[in-house]
Coordinates of C-alpha atoms in Angstrom, one line a residue:
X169 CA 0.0 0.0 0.0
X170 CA 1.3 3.6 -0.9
X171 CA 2.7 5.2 2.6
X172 CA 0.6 8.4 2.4
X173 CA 1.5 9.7 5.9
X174 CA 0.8 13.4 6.0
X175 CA 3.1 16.2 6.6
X176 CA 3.6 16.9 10.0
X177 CA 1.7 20.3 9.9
X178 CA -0.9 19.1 8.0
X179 CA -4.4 19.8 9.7
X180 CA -6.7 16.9 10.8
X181 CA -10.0 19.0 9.5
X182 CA -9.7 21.5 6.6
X183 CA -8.8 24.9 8.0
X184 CA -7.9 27.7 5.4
X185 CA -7.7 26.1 2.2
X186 CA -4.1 27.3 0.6
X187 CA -4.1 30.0 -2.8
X188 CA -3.4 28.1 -5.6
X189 CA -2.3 29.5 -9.4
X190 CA -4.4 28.0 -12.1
X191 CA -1.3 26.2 -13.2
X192 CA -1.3 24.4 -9.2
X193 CA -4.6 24.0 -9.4
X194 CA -4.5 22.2 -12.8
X195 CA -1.6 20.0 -12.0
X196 CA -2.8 18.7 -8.4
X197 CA -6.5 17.9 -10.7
X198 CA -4.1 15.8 -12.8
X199 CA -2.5 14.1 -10.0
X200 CA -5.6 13.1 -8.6
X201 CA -7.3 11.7 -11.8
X202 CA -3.9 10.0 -12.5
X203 CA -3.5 8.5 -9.6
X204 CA -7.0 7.4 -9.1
X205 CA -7.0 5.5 -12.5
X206 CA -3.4 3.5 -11.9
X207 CA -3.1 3.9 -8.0
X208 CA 0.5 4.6 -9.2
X209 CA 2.9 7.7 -7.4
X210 CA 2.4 10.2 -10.4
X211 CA 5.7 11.3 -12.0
X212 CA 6.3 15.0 -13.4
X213 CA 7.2 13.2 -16.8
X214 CA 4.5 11.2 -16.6
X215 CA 2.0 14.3 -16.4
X216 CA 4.1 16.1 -19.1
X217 CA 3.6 12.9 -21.5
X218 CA 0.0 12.5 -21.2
X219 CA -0.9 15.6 -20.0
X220 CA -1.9 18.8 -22.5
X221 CA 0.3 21.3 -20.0
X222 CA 2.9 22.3 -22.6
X223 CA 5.2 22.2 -20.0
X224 CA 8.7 20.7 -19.3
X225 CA 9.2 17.9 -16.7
X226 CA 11.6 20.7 -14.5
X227 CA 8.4 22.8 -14.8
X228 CA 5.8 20.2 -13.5
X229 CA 8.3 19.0 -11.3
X230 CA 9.4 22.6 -9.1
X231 CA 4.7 23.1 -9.1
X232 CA 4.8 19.6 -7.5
X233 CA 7.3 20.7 -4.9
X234 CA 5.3 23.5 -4.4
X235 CA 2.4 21.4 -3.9
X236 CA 3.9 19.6 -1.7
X237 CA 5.3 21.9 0.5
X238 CA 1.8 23.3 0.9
X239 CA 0.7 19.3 2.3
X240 CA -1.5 18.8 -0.8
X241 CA 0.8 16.2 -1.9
X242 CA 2.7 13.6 -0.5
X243 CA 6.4 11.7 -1.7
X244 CA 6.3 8.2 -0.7
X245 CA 9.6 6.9 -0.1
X246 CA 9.7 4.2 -2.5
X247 CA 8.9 6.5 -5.6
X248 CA 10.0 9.4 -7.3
X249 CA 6.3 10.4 -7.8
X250 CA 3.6 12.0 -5.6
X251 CA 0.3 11.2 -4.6
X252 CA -2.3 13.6 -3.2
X253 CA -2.6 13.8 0.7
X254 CA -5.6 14.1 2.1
X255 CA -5.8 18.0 2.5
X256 CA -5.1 17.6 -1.4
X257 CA -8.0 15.7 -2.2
X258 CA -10.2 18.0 -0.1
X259 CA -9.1 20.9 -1.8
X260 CA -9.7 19.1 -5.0
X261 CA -13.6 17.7 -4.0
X262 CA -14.3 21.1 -3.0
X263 CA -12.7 23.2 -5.3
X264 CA -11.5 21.3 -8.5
X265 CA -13.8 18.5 -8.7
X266 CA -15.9 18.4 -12.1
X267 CA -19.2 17.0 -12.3
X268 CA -19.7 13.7 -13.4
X269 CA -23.5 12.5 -14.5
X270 CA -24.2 8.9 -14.5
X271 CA -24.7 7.2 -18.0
X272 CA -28.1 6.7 -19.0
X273 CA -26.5 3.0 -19.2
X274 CA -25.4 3.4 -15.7
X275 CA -28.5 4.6 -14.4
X276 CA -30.5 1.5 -15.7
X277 CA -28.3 -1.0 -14.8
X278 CA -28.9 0.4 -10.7
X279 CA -32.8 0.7 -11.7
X280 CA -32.8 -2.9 -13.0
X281 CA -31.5 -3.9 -9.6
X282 CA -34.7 -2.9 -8.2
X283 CA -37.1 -4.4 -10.9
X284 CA -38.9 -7.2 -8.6
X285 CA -38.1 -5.9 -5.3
X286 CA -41.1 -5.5 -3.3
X287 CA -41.7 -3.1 -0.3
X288 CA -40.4 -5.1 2.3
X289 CA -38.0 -3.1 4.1
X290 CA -35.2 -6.1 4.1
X291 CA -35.4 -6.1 0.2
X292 CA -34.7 -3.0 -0.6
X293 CA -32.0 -2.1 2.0
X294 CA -30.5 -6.1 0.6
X295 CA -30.9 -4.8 -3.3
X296 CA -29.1 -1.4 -2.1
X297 CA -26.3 -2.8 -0.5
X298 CA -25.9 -5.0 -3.3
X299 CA -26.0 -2.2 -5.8
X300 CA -23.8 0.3 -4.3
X301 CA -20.8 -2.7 -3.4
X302 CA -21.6 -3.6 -7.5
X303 CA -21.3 -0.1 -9.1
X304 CA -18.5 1.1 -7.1
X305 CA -16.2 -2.2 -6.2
X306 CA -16.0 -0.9 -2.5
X307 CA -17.6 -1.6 0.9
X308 CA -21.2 -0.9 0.8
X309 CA -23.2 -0.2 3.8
X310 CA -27.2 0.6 4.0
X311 CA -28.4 1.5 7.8
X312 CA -31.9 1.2 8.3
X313 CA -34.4 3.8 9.2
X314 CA -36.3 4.1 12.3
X315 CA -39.7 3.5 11.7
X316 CA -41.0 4.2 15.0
X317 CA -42.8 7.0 13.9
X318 CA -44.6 5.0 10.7
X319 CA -48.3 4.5 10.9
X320 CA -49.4 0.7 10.6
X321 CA -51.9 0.5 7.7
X322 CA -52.9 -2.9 7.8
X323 CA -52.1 -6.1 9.2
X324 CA -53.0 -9.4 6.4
X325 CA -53.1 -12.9 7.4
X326 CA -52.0 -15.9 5.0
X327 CA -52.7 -19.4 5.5
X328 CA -49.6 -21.4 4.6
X329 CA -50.7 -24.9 5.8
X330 CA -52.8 -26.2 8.4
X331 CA -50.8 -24.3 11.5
X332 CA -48.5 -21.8 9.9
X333 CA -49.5 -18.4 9.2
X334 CA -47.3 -15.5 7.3
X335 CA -48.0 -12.1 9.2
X336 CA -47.8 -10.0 6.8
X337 CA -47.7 -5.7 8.2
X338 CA -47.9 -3.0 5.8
X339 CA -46.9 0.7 6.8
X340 CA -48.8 3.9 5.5
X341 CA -44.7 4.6 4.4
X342 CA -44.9 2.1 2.2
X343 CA -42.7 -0.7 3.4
X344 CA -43.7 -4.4 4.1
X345 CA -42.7 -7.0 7.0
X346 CA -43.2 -10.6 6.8
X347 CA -43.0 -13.0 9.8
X348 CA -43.9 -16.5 8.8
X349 CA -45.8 -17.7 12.3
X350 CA -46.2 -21.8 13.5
X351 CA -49.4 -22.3 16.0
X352 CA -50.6 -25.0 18.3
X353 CA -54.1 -24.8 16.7
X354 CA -55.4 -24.9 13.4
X355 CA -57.1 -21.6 12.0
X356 CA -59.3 -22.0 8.9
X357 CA -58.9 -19.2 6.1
X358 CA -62.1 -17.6 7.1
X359 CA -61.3 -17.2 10.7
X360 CA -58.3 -15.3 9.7
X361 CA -59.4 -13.1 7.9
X362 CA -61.7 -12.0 11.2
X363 CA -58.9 -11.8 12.8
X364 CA -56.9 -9.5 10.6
X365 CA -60.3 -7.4 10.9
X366 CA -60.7 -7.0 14.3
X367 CA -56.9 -7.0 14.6
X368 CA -56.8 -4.0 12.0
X369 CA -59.9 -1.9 13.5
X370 CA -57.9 -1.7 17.0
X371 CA -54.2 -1.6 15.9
X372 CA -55.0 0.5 12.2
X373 CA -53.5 4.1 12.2
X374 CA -51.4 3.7 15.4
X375 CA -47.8 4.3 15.3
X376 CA -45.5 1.3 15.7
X377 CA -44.4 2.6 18.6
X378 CA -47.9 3.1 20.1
X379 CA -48.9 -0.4 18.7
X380 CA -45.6 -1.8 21.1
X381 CA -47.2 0.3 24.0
X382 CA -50.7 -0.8 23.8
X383 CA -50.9 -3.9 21.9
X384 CA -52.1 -5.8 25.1
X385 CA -54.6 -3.2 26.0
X386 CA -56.1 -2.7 22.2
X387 CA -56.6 -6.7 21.7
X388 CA -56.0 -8.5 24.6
X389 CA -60.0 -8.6 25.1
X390 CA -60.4 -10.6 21.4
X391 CA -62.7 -13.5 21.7
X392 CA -61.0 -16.1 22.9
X393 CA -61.7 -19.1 20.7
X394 CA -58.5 -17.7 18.9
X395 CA -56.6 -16.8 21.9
X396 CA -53.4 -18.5 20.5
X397 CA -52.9 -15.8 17.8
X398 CA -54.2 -13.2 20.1
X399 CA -51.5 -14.5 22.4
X400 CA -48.6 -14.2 19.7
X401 CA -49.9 -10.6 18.6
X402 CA -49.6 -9.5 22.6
X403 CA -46.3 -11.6 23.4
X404 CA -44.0 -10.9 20.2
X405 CA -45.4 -7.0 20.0
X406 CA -41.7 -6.2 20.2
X407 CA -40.4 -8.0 17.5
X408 CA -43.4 -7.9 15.3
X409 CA -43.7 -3.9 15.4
X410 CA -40.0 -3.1 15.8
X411 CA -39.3 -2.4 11.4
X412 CA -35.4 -1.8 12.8
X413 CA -32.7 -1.8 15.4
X414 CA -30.9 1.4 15.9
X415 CA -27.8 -0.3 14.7
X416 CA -29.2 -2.7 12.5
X417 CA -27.4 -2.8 8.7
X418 CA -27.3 -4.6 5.7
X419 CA -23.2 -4.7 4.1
X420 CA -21.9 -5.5 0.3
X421 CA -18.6 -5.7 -0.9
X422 CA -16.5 -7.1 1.3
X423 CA -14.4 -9.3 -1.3
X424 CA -14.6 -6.1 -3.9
X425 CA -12.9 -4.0 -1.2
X426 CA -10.1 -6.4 -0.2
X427 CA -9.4 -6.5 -4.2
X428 CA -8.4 -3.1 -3.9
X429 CA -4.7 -2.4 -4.1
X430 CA -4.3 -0.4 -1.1
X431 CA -5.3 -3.4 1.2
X432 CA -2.8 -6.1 -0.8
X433 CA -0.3 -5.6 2.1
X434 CA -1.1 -8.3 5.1
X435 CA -1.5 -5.4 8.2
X436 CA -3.2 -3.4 5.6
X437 CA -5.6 -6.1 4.8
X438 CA -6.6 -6.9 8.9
X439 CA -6.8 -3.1 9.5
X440 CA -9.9 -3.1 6.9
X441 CA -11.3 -6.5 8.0
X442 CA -11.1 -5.5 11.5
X443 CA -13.3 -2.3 10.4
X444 CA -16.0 -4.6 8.6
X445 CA -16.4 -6.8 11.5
X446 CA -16.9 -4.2 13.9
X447 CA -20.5 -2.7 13.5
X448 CA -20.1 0.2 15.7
X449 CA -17.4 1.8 14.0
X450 CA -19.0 2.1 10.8
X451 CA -22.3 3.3 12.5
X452 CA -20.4 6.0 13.5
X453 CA -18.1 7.0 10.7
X454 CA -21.8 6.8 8.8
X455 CA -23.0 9.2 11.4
X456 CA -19.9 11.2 11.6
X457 CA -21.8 14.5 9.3
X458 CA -25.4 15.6 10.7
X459 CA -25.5 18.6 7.9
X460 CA -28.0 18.7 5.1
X461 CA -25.6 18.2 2.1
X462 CA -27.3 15.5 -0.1
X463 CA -24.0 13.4 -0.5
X464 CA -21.1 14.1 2.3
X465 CA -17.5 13.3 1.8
X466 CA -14.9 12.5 5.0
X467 CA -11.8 11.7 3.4
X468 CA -8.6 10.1 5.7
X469 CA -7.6 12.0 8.8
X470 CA -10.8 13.7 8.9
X471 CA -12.4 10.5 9.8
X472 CA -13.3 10.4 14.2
X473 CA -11.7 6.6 14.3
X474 CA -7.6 6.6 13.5
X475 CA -8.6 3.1 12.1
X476 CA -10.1 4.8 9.2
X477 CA -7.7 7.1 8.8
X478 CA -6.7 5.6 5.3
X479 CA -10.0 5.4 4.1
X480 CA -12.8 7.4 2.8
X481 CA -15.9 7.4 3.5
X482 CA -19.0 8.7 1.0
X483 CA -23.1 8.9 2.5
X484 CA -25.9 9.7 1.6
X485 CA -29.7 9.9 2.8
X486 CA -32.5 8.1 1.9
X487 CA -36.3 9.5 3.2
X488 CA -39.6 7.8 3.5
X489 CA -42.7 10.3 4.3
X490 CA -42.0 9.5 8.1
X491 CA -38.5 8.5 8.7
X492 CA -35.1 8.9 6.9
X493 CA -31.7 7.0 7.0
X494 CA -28.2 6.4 5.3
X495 CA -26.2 4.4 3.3
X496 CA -22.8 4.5 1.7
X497 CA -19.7 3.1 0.4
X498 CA -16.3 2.8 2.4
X499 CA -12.7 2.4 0.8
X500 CA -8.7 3.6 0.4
X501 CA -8.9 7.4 -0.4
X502 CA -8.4 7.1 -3.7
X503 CA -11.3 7.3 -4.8
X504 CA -13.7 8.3 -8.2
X505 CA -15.3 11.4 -6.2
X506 CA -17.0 13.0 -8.6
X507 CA -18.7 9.8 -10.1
X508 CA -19.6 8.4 -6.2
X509 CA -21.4 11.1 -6.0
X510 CA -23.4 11.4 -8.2
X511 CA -24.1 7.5 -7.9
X512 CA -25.1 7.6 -4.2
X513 CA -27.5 11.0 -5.4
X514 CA -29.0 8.7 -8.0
X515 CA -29.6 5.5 -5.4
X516 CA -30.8 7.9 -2.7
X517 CA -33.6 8.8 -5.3
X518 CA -34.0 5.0 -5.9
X519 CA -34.3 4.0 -2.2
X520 CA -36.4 6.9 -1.6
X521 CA -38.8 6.1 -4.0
X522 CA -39.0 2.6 -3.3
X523 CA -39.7 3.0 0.3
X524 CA -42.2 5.3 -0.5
X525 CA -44.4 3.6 -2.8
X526 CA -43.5 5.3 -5.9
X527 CA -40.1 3.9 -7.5
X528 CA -38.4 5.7 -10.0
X529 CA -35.5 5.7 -11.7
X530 CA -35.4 9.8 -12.7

């Protein structure tokens, strides 16, 4: 892996952005895109050959110096070239950064991910995951939302055989839960169905967490020649009406990530498996930006854990009409900014829409 240790004045969280001449400004751009495509130390020949600067490799070479005397680049010791430090690939997401649209192509290969996924909450969060880890060859995380504030709409009872029963719950938000259910008694089709109704005219309209609170007050006085399902309603109320745990994730892309160069070295490679195994670090580097920007970027040192202080990490919300939450993709710093995101933008859409009721794939 590249040693990209920062200078030793180089600020944890960007303070101050240095001046830069249009000629620094184009060659650190270069840099980046260079060394984001071969994951190569970019050499000042190299950028003369291939770049249209119509300048001499003395030239490019003194404007990298520069560059890196400011800490916007950084001279591994292995290499003659330089690769961008973490202040420079701040400067260049916020300042030097072009925008990059998704192909048409691109955006119907993430909307045929979704073709067939129904509104059950563990589908779509599954097909997101599964998309983002896809579409980016990183780690792909999808938190899910608290739906504690989602009305219930409707509770539906399926007869499966003689003594299992699928629970099926449907929000007003639009997701679907599914709890496949095995009783001591059997429960012919008709006598479902009066339960879902007087199920539905106590429980419909309530909150899910109301419904936890009250469950056993709302239906515990049911007739009882069904008191087994009554029971089950009143006893599982927890699990039945909880749509997520705080913590609770859904994670793509751990083989795609390990594939990446950066984590070929062996204490390189436990330092990002350590990070996937443990839950509560990615919770919080997801958590890490409460501020309204659609897609937020914490690049390296900027990160709160040191153990991520190689990586990158990229978010983005997703809303339903009563709850919201966030997903993104985790990897090495060098990373395509620009096209991330504007995919995460696209898949928050996606999600959005999904959970809602009304996918599209604008």
């Amino acid at each position: 892996m590249t040693d990209r240790s920062q200078p030793a004045d180089s600020p944890r969280v960007v303070r101050g952005m240095p001046t830069l001449s249009q000629r620094e400004r184009d060659i650190l751009s270069a840099i980046v895109r260079q060394f984001v495509l071969t994951a190569n130390p970019v050499g000042s020949r190299q950028l003369s050959r291939k770049q249209a600067f119509n300048l001499s490799p003395a030239t490019i070479r003194n404007v990298m110096a520069d560059l890196e005397e400011m800490g916007l680049l950084c001279h591994p010791h292995t290499s003659a070239g330089r690769v961008p430090s973490d202040l420079g690939y701040r400067m260049y997401v916020n300042d030097l950064m072009e925008s990059r649209d998704l192909s048409p192509e691109e955006r119907e290969a993430i909307a045929r991910e979704y073709d067939g996924v129904s509104h059950e909450l563990d589908e779509i969060m599954a097909a997101t995951a599964r998309v983002l880890s896809t579409a980016t060859k990183l780690l792909a995380i999808v938190l899910v939302p608290n739906l504690d504030d989602a009305v219930l709409h409707r509770i539906d009872l399926v007869r499966v055989s003689e003594n299992r029963v699928l629970v099926v719950i449907s929000l007003d938000a639009g997701p679907v839960k599914t709890i496949m259910v095995e009783l001591e008694q059997v429960i012919a089709e008709d006598q479902l169905k009066l339960i879902a109704q007087a199920v539905n005219r106590r429980l419909a309209g309530l909150t899910m967490a109301q419904v936890r609170a009250q469950i056993g007050d709302r239906i515990g006085d049911l007739p009882t020649h069904y008191p087994g399902l009554v029971r089950f309603f009143v006893d599982s109320a927890e699990r039945l009406f909880s749509f997520t745990d705080r913590e609770e994730m859904k994670i793509g892309g751990r083989a795609e990530v390990l594939s990446q160069p950066e984590f070929s070295r062996p204490e390189s490679m436990r330092g990002i498996i350590e990070l996937i195994e443990d839950k509560d670090i990615i919770f919080h580097l997801l958590h890490k930006d409460a501020g309204e920007e659609r897609v937020s970027i914490s690049i390296g040192s900027e990160n709160p854990d040191a153990r991520a202080k190689d990586l990158s990490v990229i978010t983005s919300s997703y809303y339903t009409p009563t709850a919201s939450g966030k997903f993104g993709v985790i990897g090495p710093t060098r990373m395509e900014y620009s096209r991330l995101k504007s995919l995460l933008e696209f898949t928050a859409r996606m999600v959005s829409g999904h959970l809602s009721g009304n996918p599209s794939n604008k």
